[in-house]
Short mmCIF file of C-alpha atoms in Angstrom, two decimals:
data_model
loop_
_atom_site.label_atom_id
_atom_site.label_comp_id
_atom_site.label_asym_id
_atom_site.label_seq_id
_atom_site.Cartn_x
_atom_site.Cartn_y
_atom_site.Cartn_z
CA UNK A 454 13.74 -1.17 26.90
CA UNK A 455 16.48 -1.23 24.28
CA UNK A 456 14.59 1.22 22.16
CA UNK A 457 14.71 4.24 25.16
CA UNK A 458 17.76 5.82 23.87
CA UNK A 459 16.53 6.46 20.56
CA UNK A 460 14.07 7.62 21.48
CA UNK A 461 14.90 10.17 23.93
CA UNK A 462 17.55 11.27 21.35
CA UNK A 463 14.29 11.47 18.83
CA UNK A 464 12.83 13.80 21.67
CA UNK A 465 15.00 15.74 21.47
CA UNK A 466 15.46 16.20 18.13
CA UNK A 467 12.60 15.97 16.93
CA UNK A 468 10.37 17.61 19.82
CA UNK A 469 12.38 20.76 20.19
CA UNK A 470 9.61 23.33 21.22
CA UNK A 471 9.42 26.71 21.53
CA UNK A 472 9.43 28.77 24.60
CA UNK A 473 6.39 28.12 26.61
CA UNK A 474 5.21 24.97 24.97
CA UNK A 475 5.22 22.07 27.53
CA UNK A 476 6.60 18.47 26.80
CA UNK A 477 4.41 15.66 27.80
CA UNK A 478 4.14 12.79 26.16
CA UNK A 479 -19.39 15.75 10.68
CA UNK A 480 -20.40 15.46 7.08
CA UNK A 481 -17.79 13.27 4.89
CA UNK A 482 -14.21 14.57 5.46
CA UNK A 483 -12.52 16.20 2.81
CA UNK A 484 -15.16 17.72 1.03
CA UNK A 485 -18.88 17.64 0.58
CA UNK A 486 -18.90 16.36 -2.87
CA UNK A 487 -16.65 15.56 -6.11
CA UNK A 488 -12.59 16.31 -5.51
CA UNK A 489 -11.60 19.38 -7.49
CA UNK A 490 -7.76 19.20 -9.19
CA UNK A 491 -7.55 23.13 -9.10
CA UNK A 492 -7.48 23.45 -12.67
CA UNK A 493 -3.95 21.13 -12.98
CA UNK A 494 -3.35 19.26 -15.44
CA UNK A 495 -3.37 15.14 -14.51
CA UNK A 496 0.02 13.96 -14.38
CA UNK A 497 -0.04 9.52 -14.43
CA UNK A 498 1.32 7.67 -11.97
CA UNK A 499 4.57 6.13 -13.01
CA UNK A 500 3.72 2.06 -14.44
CA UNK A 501 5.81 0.55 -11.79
CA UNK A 502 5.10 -2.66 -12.57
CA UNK A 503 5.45 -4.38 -15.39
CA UNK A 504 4.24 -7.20 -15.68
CA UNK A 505 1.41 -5.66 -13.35
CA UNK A 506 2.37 -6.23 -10.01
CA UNK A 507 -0.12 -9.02 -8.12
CA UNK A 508 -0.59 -8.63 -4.18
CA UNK A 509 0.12 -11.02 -1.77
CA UNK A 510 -2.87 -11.68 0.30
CA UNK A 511 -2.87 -10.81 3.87
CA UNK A 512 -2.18 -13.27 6.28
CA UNK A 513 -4.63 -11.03 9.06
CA UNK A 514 -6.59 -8.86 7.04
CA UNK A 515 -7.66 -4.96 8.84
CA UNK A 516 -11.23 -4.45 8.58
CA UNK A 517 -11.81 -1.04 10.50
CA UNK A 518 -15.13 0.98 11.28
CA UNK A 519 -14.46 4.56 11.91
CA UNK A 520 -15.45 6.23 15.41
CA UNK A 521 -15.77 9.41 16.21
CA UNK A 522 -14.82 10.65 19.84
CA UNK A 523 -18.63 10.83 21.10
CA UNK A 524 -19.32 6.86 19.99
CA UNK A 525 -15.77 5.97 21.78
CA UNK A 526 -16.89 7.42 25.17
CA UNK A 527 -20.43 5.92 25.13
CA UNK A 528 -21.01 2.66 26.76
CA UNK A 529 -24.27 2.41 24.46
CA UNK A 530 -22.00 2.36 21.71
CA UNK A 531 -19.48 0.45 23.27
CA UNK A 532 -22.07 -2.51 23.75
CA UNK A 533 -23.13 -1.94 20.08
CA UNK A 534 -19.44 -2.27 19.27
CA UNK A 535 -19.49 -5.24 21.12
CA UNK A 536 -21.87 -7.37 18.79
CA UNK A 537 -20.62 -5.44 15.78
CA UNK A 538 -17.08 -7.23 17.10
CA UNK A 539 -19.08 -10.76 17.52
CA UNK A 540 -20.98 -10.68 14.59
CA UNK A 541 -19.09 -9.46 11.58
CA UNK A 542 -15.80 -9.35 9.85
CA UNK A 543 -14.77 -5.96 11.78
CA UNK A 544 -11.83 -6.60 14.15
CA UNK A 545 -10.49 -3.02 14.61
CA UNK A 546 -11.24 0.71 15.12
CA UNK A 547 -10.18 4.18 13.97
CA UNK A 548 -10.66 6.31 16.65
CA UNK A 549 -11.21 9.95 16.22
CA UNK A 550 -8.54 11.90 18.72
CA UNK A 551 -7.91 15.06 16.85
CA UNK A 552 -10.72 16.77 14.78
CA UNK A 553 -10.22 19.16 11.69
CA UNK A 554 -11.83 21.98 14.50
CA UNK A 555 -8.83 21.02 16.59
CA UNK A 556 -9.95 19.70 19.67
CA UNK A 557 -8.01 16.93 20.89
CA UNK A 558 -9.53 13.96 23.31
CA UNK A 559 -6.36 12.25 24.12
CA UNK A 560 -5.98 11.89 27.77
CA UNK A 561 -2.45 13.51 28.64
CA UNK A 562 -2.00 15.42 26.00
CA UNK A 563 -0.70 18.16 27.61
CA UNK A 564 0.12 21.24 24.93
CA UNK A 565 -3.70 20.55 23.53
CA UNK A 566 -4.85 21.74 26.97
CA UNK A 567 -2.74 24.78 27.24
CA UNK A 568 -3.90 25.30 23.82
CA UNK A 569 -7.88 25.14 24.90
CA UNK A 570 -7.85 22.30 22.72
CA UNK A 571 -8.70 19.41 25.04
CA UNK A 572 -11.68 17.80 25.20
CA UNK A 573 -12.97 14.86 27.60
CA UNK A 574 -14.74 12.90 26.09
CA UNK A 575 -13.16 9.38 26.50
CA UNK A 576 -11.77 9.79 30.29
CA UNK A 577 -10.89 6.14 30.20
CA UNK A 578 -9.36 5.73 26.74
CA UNK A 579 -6.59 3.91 27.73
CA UNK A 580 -8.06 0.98 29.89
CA UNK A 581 -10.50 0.74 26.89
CA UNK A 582 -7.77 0.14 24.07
CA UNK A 583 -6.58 -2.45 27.00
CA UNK A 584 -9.86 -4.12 26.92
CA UNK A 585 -9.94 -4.27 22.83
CA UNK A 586 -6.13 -5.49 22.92
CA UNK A 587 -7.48 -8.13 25.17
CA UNK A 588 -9.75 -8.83 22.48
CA UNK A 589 -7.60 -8.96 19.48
CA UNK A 590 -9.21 -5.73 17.95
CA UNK A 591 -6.56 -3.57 16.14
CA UNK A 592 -6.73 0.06 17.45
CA UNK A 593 -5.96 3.33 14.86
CA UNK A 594 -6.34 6.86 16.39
CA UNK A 595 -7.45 9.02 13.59
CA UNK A 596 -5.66 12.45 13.88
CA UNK A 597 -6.59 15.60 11.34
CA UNK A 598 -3.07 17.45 11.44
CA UNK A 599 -2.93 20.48 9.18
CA UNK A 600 -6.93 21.88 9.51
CA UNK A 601 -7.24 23.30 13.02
CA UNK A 602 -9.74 25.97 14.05
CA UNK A 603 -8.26 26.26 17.52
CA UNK A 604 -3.90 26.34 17.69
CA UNK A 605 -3.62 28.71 14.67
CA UNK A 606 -5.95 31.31 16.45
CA UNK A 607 -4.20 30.37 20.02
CA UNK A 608 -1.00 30.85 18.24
CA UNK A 609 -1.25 32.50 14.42
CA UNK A 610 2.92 32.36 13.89
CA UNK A 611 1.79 28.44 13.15
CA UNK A 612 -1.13 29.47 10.77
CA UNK A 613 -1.39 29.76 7.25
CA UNK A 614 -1.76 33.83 6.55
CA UNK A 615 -2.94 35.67 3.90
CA UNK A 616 -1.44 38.43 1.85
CA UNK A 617 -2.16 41.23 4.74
CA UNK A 618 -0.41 38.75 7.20
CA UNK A 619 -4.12 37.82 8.58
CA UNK A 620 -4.85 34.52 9.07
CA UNK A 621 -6.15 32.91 6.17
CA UNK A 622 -9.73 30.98 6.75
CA UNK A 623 -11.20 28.36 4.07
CA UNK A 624 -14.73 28.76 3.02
CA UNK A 625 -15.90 27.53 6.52
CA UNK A 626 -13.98 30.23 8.19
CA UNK A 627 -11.47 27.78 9.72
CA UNK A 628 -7.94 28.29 9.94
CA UNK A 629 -5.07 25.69 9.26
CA UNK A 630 -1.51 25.22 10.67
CA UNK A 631 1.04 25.79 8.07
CA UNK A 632 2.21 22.82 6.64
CA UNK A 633 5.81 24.46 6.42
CA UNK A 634 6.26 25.15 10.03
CA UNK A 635 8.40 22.98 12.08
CA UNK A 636 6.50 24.18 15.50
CA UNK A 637 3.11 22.73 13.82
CA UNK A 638 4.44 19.76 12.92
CA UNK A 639 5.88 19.49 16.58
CA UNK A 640 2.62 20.17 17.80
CA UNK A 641 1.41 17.67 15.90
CA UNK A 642 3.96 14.88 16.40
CA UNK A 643 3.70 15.67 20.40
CA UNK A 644 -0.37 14.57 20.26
CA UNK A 645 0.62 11.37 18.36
CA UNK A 646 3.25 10.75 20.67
CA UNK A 647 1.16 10.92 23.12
CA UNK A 648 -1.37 8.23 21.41
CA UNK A 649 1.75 5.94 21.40
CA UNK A 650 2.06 6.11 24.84
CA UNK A 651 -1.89 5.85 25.34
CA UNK A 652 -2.02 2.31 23.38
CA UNK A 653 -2.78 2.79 20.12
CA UNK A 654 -1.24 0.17 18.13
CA UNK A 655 -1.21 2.68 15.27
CA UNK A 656 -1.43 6.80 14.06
CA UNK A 657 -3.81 7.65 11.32
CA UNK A 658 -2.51 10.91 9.81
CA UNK A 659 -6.13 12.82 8.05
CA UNK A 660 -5.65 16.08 6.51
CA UNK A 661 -2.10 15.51 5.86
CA UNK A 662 -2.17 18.25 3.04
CA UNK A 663 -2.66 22.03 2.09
CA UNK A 664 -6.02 23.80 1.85
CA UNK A 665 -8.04 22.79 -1.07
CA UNK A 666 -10.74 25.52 -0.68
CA UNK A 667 -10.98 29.34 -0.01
CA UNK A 668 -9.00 31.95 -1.60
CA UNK A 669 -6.17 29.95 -2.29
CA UNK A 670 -4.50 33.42 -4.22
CA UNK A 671 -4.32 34.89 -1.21
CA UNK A 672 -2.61 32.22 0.70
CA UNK A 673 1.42 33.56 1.96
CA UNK A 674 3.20 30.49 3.62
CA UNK A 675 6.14 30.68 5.75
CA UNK A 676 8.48 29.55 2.56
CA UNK A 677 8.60 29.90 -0.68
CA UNK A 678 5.45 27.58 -2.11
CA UNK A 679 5.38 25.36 -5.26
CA UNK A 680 4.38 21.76 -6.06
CA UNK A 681 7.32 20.25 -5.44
CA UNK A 682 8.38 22.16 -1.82
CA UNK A 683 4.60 20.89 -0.92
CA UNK A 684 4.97 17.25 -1.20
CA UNK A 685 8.47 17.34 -0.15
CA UNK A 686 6.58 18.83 3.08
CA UNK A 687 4.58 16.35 3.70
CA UNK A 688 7.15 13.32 3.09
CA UNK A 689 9.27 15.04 5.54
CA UNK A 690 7.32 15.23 8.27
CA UNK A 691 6.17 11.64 8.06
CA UNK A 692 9.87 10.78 8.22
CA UNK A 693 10.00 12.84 11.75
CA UNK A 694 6.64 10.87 12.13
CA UNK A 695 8.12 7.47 11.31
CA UNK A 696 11.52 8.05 13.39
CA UNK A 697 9.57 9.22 16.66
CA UNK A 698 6.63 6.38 16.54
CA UNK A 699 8.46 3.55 14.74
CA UNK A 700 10.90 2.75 17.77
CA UNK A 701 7.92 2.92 20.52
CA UNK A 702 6.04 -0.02 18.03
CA UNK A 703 3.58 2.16 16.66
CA UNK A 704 2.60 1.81 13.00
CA UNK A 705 1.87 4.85 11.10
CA UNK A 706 -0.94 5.61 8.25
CA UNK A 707 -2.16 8.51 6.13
CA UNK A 708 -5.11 9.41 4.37
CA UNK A 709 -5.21 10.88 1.25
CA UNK A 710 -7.95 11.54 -1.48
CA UNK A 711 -9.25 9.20 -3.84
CA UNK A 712 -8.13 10.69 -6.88
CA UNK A 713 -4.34 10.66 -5.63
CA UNK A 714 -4.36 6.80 -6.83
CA UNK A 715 -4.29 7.82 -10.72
CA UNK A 716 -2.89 11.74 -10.44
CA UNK A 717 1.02 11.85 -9.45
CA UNK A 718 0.70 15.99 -9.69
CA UNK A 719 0.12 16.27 -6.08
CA UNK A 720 -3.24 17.31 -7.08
CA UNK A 721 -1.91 20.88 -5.64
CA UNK A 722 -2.56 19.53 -2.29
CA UNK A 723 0.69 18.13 -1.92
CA UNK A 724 -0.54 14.54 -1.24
CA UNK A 725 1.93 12.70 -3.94
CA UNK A 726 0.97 9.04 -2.80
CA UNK A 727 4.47 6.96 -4.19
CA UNK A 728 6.63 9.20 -1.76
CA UNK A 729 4.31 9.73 1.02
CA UNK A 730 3.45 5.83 0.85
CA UNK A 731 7.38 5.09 1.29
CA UNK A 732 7.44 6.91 4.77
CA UNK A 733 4.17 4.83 6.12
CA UNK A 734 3.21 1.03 7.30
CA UNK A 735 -0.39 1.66 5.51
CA UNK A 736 -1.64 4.51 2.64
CA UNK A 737 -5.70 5.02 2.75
CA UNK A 738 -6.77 6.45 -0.44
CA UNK A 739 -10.73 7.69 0.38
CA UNK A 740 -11.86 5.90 -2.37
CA UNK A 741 -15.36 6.50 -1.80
CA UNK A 742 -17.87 6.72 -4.94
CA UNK A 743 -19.73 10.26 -4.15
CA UNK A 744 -16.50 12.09 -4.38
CA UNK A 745 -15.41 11.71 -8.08
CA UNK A 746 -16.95 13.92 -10.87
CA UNK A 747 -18.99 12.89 -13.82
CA UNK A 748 -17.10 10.75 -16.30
CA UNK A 749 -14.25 10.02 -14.04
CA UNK A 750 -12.95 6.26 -15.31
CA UNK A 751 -15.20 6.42 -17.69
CA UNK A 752 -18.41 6.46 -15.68
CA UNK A 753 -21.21 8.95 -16.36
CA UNK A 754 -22.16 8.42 -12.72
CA UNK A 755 -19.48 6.94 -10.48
CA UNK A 756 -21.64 7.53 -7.31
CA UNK A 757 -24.06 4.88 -9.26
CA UNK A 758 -21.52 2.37 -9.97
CA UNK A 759 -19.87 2.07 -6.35
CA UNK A 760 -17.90 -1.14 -7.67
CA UNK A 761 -16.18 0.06 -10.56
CA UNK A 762 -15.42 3.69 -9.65
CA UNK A 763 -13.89 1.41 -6.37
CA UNK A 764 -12.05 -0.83 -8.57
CA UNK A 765 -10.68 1.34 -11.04
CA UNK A 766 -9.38 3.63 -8.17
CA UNK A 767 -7.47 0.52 -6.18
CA UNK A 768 -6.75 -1.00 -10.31
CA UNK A 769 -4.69 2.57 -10.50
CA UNK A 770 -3.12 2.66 -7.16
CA UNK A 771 -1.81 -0.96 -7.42
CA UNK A 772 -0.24 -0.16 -10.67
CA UNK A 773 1.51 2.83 -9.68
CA UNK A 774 2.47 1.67 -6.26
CA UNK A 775 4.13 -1.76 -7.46
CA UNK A 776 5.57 -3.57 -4.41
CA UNK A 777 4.13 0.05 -1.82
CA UNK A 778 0.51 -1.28 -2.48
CA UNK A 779 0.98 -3.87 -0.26
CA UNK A 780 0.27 -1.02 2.35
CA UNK A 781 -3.30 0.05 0.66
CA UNK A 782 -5.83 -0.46 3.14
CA UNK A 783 -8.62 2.04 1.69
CA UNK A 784 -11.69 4.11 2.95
CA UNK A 785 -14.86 2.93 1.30
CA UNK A 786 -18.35 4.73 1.69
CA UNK A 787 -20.64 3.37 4.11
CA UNK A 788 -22.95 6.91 3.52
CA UNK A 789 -25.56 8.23 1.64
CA UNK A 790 -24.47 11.48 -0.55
CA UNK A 791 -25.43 13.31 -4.28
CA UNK A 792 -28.46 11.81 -4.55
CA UNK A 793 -27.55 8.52 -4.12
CA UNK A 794 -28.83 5.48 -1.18
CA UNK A 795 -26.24 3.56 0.10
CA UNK A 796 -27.27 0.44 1.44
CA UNK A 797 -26.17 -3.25 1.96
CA UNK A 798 -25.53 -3.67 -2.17
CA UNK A 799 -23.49 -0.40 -2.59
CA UNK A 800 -21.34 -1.28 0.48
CA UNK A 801 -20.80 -4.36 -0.57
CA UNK A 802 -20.28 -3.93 -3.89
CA UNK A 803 -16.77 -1.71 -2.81
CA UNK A 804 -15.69 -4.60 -0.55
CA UNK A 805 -16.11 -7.16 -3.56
CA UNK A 806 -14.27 -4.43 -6.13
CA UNK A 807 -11.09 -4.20 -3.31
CA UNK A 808 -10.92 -7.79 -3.08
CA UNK A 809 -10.71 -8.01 -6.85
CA UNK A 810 -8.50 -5.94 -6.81
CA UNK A 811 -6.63 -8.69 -4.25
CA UNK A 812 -7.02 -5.67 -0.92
CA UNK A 813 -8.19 -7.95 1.87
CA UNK A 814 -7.75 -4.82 4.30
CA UNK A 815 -10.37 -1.93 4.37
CA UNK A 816 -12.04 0.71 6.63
CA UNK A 817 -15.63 2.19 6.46
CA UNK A 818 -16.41 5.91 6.59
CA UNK A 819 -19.47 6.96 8.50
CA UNK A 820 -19.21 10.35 10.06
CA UNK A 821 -21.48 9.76 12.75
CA UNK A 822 -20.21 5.63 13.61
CA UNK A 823 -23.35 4.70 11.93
CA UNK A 824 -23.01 1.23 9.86
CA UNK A 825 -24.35 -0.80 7.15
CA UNK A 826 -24.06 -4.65 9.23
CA UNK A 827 -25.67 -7.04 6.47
CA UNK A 828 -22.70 -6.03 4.74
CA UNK A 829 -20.01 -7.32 6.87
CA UNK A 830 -21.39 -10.78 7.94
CA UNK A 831 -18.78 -12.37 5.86
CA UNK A 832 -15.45 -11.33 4.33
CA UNK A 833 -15.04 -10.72 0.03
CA UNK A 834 -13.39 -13.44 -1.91
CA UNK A 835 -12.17 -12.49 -5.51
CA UNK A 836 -14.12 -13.22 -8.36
CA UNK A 837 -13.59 -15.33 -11.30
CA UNK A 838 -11.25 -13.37 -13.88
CA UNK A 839 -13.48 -12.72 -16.53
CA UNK A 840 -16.20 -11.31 -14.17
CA UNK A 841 -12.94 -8.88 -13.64
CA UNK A 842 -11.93 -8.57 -17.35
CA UNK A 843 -15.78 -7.59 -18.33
CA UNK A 844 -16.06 -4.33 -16.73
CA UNK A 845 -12.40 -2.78 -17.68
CA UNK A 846 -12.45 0.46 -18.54
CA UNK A 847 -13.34 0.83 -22.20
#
């Protein structure tokens, strides 16, 4: 194929591994509650479109369920799948093939299981994504990059250490790969590669960002930290992402947290969505109700008021993005959390707010594969304008 050269020129470049590495092609993530900014101050996204910017509707609109590994490798799920395909608006997948513990359950993927890491729980992964091709189902394979409880500990010069040159844990005693280090994001880029080669029509990048929890004093990276070397971390390895996946036909995504849609700090995470969006084919913000704090947009509950926490959120991201939000396809909250039942109403309610927002394209969080189906029967047309116009922020 013409694209071969590149690509092994990409390998090369981009794969360079150190000695001994081999080359071969469940509550809510995130958190368990509201998003924390670290005490920073909210910096706007820039207004990059004025007039506002109005999308273009897609033409084949992605509406995912997420799977974790277990659900993909059981044929009682897979039949459940099956009428869940039939019956409602879902016509793709986001497969779980690296967890935030670090075990990997790509078939293949050869450094994971020199690492310990592999696990197999979908031994026929790849003549599965053939038989959901066949169907026309769009296939994403979810990978968690920087949280990893296994490589760090397998090999701690890719971990994030603390200020004794220990590796650092969060506060569930897990380590992460330092999002500085050119062997972790090689590590990394080799287990995507290898869900290229597996099928997957496309690489969801989760955890693409720097601890949010622990004792964050403590934390000693490989280089100098700040704000600005963080994101610039980030955006550059999605462009190694983007040069090694783009040529094989592989689309890339990330996700990033809800808040990241109205806060152009980088939150202190390093997830600054106008740059980060620039390097990927689709941006996810995790838009999902439970995770915002009292009096966020406005609301004195947002996890009451599923649409409008949903709609300001995507309202925010559209107007910073401009032309980029063309590639928002965002998580919505298909779970109960804080207090609150989510049911058929409450799931809906999100899908309407995105498609007033004009986003056609959507996935649904459920940590366990577990979903709300009188919700998807039918797809979301917008609303009349002043339904819209009523419940602006104040």
């Amino acid at each position: 194929m013409t694209a071969q050269p590149l690509f092994t020129a990409l390998l090369a470049s981009c794969l360079a591994l150190p000695a001994g590495y081999p080359l071969s092609a469940e509550a809510p993530r995130g958190s368990t509650g509201p998003v924390s900014r670290g005490g920073l101050a909210r910096e706007p996204l820039p207004d990059a479109a004025a007039p506002p910017f109005i999308l273009t509707p897609s033409t084949h609109p992605i509406r995912a369920i997420h799977l974790t590994c277990w659900n993909a490798g059981s044929p009682k799920y897979r039949r459940w799948l099956d009428n869940v395909l039939n019956e409602t608006v879902i016509n793709a997948v986001v497969i779980d093939v690296k967890e935030f513990h670090g075990e990997v359950y790509l078939p293949g993927a050869a450094s994971a299981k020199q690492a310990g890491a592999y696990v197999n729980a979908v031994p026929d992964l790849a003549e599965w994504l053939a038989e959901l091709k066949k169907r026309g189902v769009y296939t994403i394979a979810r990978q968690v990059v920087f949280k990893d409880n296994i490589m760090p500990r397998k090999n701690p010069s890719l971990g994030v250490h603390n200020h004794l040159g220990e590796l650092w844990y969060d506060h569930g005693h897990t380590t992460w790969l330092d999002p500085y280090n050119k062997d972790a994001w090689r590590y990394n880029l080799l287990i995507a590669l290898q869900a290229s080669k597996l099928g997957f029509d496309e690489v969801q990048f989760d955890y693409i960002r720097f601890p949010t929890d622990g004792h964050l004093q403590s934390i000693r990276y490989s280089v100098p930290h700040n704000r600005q070397a963080a994101s610039q971390a980030l955006v550059d390895f999605l462009g190694q992402a983007r040069q090694l996946l783009h040529p094989l036909g592989t689309k890339i995504s990330i996700d990033v947290f809800g808040l990241t849609t109205s806060d152009n700090s980088g939150m202190g995470i390093g997830q600054r969505i106008v740059p980060m969006t620039e390097k990927v084919d689709y941006v996810c913000p995790m838009v999902y109700p439970s995770h915002y704090y009292r009096g966020e947009y406005g609301l004195p509950e947002p996890n009451r008021e599923p649409y409008k926490t949903v709609y300001y959120g995507l309202k925010d991201a559209v107007r910073g993005l401009g032309p980029l939000a063309q590639k928002l396809r965002p998580y919505l909250q298909d779970f109960s959390l804080g207090g609150v039942r989510y049911g058929p109403e409450e799931v809906r309610a999100q899908i309407q707010a995105a498609a007033d927002v004009g986003i056609q394209d959507w996935s649904l969080w459920n940590a366990g594969g577990s979903y709300t189906l009188q919700a998807l029967k039918t797809a979301a047309t917008p609303g009349p304008k002043p339904y819209v116009i009523q419940i602006s922020t104040p």
